[in-house]
PDB file of C-alpha atoms and ligand atoms in Angstrom:
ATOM      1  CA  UNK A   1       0.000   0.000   0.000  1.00  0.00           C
ATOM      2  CA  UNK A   2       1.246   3.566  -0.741  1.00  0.00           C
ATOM      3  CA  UNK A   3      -0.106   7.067   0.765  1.00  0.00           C
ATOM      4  CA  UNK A   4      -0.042   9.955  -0.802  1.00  0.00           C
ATOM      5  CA  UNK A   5      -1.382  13.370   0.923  1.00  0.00           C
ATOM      6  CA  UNK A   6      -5.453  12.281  -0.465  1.00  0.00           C
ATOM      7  CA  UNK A   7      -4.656   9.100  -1.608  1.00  0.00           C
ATOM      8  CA  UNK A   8      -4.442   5.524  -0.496  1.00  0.00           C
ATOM      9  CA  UNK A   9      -3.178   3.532  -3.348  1.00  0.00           C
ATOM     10  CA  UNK A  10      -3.635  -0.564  -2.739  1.00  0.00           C
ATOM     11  CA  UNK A  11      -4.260  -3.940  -4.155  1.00  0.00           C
ATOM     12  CA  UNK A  12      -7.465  -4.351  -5.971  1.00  0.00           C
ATOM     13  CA  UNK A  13     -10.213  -6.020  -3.966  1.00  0.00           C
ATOM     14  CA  UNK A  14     -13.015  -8.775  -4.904  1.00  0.00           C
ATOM     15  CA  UNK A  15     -15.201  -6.232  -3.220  1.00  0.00           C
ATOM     16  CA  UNK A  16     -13.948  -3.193  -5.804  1.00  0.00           C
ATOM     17  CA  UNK A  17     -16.504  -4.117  -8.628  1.00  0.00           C
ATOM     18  CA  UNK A  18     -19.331  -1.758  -7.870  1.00  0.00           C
ATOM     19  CA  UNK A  19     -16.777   1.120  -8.039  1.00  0.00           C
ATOM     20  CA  UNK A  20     -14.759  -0.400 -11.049  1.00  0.00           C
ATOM     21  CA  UNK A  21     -17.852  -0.836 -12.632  1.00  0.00           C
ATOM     22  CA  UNK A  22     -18.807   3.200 -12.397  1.00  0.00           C
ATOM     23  CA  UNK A  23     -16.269   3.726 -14.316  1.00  0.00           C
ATOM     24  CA  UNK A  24     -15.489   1.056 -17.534  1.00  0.00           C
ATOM     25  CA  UNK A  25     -19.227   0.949 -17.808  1.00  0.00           C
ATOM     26  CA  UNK A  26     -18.244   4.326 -19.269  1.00  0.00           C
ATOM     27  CA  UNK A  27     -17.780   4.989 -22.599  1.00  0.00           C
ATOM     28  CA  UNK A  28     -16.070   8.189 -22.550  1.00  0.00           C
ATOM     29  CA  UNK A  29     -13.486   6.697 -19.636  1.00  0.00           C
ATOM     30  CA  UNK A  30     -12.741   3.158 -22.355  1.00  0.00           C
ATOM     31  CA  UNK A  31     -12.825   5.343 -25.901  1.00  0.00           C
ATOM     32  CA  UNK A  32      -8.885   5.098 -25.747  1.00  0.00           C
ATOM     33  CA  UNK A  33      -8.228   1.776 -24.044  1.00  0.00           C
ATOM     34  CA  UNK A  34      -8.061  -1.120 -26.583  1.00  0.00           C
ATOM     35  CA  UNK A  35     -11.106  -2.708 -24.755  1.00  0.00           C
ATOM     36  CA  UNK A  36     -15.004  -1.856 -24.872  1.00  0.00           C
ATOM     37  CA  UNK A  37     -17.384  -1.220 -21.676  1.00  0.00           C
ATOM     38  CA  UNK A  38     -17.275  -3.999 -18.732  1.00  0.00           C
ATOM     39  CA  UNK A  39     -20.876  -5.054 -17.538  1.00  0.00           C
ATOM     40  CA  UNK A  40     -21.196  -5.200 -13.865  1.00  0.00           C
ATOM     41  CA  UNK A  41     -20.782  -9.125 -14.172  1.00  0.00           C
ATOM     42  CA  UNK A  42     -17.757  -8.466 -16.478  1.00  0.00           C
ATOM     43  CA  UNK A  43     -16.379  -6.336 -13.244  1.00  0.00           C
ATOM     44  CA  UNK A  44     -17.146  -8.721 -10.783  1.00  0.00           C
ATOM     45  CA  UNK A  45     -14.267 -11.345 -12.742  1.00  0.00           C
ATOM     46  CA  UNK A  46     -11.890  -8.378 -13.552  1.00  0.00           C
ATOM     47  CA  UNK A  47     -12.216  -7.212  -9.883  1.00  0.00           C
ATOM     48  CA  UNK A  48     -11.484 -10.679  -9.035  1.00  0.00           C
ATOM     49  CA  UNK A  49      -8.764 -11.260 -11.790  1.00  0.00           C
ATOM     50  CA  UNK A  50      -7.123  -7.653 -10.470  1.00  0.00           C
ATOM     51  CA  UNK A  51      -7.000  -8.939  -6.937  1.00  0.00           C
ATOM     52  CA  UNK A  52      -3.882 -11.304  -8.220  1.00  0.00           C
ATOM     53  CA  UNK A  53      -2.619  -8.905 -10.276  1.00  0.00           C
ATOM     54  CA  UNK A  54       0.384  -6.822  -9.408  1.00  0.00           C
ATOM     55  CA  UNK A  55       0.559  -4.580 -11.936  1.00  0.00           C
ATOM     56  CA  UNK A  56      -2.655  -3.141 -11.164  1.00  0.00           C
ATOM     57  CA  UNK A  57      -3.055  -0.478  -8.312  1.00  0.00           C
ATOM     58  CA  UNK A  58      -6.530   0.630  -6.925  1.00  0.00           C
ATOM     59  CA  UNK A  59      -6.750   4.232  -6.244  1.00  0.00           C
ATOM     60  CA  UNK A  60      -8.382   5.471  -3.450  1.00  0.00           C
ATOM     61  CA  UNK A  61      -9.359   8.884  -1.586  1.00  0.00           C
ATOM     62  CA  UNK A  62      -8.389   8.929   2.009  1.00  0.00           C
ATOM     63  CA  UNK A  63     -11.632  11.158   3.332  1.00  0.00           C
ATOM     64  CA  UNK A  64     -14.100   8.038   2.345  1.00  0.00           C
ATOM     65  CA  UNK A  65     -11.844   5.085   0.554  1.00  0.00           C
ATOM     66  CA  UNK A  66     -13.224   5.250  -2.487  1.00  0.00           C
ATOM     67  CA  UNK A  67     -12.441   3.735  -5.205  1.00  0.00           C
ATOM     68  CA  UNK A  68     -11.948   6.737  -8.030  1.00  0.00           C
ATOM     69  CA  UNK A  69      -9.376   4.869 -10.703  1.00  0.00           C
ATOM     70  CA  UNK A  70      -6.361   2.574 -11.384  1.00  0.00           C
ATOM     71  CA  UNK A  71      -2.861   2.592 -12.539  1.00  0.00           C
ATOM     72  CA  UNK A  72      -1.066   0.071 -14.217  1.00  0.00           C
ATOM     73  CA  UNK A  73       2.571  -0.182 -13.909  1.00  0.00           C
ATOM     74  CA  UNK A  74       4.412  -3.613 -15.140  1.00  0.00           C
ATOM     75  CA  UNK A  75       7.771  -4.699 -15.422  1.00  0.00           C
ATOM     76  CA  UNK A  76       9.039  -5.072 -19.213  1.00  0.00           C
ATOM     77  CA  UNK A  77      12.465  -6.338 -19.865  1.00  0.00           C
ATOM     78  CA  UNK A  78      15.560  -4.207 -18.843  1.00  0.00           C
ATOM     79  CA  UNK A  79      14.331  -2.640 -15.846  1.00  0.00           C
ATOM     80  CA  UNK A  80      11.509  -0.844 -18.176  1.00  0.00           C
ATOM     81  CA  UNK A  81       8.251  -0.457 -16.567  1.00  0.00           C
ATOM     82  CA  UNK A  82       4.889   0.623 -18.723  1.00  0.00           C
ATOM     83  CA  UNK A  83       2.834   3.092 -16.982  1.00  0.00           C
ATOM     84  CA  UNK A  84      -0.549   2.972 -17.694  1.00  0.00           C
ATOM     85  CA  UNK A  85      -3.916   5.194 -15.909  1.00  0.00           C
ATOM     86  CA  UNK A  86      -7.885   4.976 -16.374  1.00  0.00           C
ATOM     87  CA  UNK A  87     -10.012   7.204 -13.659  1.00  0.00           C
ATOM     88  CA  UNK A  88     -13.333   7.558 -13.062  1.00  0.00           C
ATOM     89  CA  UNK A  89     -14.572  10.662 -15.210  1.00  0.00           C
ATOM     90  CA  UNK A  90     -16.818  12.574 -11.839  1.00  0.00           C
ATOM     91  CA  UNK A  91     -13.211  12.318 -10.258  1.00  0.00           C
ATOM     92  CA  UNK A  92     -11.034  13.671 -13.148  1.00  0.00           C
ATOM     93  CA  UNK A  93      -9.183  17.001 -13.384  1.00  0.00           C
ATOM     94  CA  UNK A  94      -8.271  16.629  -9.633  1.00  0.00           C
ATOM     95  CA  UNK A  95      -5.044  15.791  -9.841  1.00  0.00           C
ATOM     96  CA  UNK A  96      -5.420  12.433  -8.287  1.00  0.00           C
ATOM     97  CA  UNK A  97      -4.042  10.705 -11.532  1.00  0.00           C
ATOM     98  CA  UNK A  98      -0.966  12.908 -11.081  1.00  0.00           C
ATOM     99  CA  UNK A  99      -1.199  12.135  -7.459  1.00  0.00           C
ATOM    100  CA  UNK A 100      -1.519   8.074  -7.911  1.00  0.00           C
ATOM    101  CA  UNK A 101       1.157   8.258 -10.806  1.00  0.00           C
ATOM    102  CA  UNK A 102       4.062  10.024  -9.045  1.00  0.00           C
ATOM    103  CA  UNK A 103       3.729   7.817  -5.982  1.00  0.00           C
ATOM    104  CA  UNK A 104       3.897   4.541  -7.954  1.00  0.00           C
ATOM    105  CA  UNK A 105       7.139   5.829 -10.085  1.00  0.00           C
ATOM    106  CA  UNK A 106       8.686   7.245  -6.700  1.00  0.00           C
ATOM    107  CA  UNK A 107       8.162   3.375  -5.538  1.00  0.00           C
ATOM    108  CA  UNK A 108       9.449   1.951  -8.541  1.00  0.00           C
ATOM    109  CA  UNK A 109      12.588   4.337  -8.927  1.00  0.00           C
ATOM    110  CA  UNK A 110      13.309   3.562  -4.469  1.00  0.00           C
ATOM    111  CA  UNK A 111      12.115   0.287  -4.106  1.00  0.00           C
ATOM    112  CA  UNK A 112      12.351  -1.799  -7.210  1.00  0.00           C
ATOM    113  CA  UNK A 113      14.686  -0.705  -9.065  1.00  0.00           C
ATOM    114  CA  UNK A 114      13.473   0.572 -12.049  1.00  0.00           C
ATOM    115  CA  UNK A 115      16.201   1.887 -14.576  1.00  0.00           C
ATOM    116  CA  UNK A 116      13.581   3.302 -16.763  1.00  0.00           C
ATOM    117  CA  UNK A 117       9.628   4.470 -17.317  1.00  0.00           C
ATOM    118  CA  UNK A 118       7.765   4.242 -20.368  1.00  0.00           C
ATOM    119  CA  UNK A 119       4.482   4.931 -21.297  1.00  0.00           C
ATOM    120  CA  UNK A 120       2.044   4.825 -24.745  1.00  0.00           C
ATOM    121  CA  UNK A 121      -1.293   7.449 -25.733  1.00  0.00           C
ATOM    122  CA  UNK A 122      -3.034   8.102 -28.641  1.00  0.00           C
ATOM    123  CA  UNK A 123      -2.130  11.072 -29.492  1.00  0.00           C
ATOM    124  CA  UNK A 124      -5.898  12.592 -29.969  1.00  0.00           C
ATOM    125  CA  UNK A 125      -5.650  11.699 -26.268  1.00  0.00           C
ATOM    126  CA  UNK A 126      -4.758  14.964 -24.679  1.00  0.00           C
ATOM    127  CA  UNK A 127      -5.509  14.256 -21.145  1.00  0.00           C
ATOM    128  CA  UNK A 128      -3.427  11.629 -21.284  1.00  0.00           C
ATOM    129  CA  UNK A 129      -0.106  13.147 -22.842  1.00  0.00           C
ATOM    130  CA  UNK A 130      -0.692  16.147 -20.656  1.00  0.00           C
ATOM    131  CA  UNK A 131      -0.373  13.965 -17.778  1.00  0.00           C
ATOM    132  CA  UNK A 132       2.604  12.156 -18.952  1.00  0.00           C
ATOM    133  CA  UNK A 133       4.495  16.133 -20.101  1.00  0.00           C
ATOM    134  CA  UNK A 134       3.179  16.555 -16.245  1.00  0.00           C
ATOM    135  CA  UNK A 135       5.127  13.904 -14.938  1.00  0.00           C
ATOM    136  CA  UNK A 136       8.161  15.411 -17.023  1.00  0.00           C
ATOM    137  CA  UNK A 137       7.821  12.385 -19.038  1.00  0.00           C
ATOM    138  CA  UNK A 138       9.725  12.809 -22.707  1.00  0.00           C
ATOM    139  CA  UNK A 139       7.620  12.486 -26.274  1.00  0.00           C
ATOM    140  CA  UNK A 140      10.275   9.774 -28.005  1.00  0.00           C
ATOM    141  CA  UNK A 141       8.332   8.551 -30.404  1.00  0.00           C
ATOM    142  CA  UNK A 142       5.628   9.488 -32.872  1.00  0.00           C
ATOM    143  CA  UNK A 143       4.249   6.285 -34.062  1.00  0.00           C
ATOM    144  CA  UNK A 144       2.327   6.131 -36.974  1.00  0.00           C
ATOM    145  CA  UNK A 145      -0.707   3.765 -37.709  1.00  0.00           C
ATOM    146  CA  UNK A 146       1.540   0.730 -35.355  1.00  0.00           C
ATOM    147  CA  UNK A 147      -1.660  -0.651 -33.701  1.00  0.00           C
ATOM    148  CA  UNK A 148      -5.308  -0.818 -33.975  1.00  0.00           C
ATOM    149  CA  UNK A 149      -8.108  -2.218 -31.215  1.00  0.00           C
ATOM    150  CA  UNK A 150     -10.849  -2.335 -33.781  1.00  0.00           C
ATOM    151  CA  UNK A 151     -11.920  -3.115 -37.062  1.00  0.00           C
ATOM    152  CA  UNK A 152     -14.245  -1.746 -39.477  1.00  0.00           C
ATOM    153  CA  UNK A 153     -17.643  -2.953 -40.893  1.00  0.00           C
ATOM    154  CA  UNK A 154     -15.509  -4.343 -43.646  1.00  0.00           C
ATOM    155  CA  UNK A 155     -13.424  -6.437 -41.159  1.00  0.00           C
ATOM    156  CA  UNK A 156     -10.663  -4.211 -41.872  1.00  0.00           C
ATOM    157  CA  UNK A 157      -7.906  -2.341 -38.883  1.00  0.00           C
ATOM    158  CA  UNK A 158      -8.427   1.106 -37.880  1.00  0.00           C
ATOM    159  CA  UNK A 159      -4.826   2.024 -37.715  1.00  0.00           C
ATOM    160  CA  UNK A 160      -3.894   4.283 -34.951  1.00  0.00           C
ATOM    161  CA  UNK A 161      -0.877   6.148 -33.975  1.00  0.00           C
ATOM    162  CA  UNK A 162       0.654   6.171 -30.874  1.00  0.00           C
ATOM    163  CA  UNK A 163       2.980   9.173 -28.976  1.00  0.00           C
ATOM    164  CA  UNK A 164       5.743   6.990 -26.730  1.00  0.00           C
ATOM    165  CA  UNK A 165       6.677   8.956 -24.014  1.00  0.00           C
ATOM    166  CA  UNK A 166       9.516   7.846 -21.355  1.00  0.00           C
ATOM    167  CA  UNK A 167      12.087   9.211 -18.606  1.00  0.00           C
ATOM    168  CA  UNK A 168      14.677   7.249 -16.922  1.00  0.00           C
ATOM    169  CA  UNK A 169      15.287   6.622 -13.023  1.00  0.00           C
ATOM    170  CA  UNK A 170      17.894   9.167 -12.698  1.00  0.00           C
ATOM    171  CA  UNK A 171      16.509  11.659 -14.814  1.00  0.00           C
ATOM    172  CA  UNK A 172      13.288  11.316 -12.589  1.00  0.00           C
ATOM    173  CA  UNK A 173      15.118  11.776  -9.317  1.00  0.00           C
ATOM    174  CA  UNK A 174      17.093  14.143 -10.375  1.00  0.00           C
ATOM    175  CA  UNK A 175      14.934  16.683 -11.642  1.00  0.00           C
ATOM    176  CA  UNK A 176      12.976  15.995  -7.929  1.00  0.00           C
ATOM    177  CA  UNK A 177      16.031  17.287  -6.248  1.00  0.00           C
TER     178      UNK A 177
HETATM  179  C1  COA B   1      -5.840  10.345 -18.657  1.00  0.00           C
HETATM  180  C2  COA B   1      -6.504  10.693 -17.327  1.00  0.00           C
HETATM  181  C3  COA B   1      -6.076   9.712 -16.248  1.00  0.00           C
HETATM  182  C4  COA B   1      -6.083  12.121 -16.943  1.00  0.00           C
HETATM  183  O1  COA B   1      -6.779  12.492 -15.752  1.00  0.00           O
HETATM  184  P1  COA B   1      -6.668  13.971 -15.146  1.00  0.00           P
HETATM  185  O2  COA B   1      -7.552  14.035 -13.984  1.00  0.00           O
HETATM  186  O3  COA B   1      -6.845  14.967 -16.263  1.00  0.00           O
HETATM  187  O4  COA B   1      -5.125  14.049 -14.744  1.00  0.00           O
HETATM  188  P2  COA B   1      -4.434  14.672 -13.461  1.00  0.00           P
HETATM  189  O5  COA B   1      -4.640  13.833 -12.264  1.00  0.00           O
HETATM  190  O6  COA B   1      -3.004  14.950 -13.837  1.00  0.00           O
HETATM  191  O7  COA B   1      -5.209  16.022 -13.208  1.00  0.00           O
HETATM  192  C5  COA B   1      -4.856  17.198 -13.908  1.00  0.00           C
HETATM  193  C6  COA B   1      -6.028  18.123 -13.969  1.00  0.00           C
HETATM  194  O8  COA B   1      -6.523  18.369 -12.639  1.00  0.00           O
HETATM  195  C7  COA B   1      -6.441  19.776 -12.353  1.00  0.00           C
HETATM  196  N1  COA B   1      -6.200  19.900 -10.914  1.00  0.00           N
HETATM  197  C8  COA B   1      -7.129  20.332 -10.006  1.00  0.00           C
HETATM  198  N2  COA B   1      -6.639  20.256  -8.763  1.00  0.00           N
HETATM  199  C9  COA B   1      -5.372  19.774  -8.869  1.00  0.00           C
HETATM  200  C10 COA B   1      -4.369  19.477  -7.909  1.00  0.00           C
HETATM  201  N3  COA B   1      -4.555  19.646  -6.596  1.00  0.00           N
HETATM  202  N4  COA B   1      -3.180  19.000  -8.354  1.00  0.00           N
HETATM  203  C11 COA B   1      -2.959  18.824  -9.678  1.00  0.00           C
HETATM  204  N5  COA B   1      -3.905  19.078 -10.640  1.00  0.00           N
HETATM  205  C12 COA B   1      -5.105  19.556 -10.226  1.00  0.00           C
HETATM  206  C13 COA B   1      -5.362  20.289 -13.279  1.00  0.00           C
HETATM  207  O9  COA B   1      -5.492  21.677 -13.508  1.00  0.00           O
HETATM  208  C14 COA B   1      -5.658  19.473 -14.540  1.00  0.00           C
HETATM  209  O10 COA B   1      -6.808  19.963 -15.170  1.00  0.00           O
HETATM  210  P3  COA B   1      -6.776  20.403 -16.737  1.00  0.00           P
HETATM  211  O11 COA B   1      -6.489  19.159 -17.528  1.00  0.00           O
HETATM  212  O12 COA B   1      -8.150  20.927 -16.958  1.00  0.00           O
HETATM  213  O13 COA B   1      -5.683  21.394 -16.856  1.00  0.00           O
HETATM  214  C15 COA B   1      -8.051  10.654 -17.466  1.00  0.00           C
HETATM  215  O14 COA B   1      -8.455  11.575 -18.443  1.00  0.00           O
HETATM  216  C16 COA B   1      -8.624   9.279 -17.815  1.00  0.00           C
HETATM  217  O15 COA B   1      -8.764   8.411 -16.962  1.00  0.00           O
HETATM  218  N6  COA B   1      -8.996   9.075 -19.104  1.00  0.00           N
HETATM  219  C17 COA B   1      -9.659   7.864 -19.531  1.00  0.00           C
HETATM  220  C18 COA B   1      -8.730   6.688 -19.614  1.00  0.00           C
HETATM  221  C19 COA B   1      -7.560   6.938 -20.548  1.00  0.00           C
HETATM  222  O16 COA B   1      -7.725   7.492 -21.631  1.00  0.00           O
HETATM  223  N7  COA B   1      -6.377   6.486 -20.107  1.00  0.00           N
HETATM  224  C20 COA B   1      -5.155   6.669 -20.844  1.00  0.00           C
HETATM  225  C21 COA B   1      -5.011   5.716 -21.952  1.00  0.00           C
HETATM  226  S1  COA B   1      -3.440   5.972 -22.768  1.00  0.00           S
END
């Protein structure tokens, strides 16, 4: 578990779903994420599924425990780790993304020894880059039509591009001093 000054930032919980469920029933909160809406059943299992799953962290406000969003932060190879974020939309432009995302790296970078921090957006995703520029994150690469989540009626990709943005360890602790 980590604390930040309004967050408590834990394990996912069987109990989570109702909360998960507010917010990837959404389909403003999922239009990025290369999945579509979760029913409530659907939430139950991934609240279940998260429960085992390290690289997913609950967020949570302090004042009532909340459940407001997630982060995802795995281990690639070479001491990489992906950063990844989906929040709740009634608790966006807060901060608490920020918040949740700075703790997790400051673990990372102290406790686990991460050499480096990556993350991928969209770029029509400007929340999302903004966040990662926040985080003093670097744009290295401007990919163009490398993935696509869905196809069209014709069965055929929907290319999209993806900004790559990363910052290593030292970089990240240095600029804190
Ligand atoms: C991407 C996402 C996590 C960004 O959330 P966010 O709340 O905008 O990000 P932050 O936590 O950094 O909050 C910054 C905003 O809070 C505002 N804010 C208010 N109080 C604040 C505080 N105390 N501290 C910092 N920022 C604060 C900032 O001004 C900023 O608002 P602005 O964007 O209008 O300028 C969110 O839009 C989301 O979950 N999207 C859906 C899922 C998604 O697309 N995930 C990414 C896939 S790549």
């Amino acid at each position: 578990m980590i604390e930040t000054q309004r967050l408590i930032i834990r394990t996912f919980l069987p109990e989570d779903a109702d909360d998960l469920y507010e917010y990837l029933s959404e389909p403003q909160v999922v239009f990025y994420e290369p999945y579509e809406v979760f029913t409530r059943e659907e939430c139950e299992k991934e609240a279940l599924r998260r429960s085992t799953d390290s690289a997913f962290w609950a967020v949570c406000l302090k004042k009532d425990k909340k459940l407001i969003g997630n982060i995802y932060f795995s281990k690639q190879e070479f001491d990489t780790w992906e950063l990844g974020y989906v929040f709740n939309i009634a608790y966006q432009g807060n901060g608490y993304a920020g918040e949740s995302a700075i703790a997790v790296i400051d673990n990372a970078v102290k406790q686990l020894n991460a050499r480096r921090i990556v993350a991928m957006c969209n770029p029509q995703n400007e929340k999302s880059w903004k966040l990662l520029e926040r985080l003093r994150m670097r744009r290295e690469g401007y990919l163009k039509q490398n993935i696509y989540f869905k196809t069209d009626i014709n069965n055929n990709p929907i290319w999209l591009d993806t900004y790559e943005y990363g910052i290593l360890a030292c970089e990240w602790t240095a600029e804190k001093e």
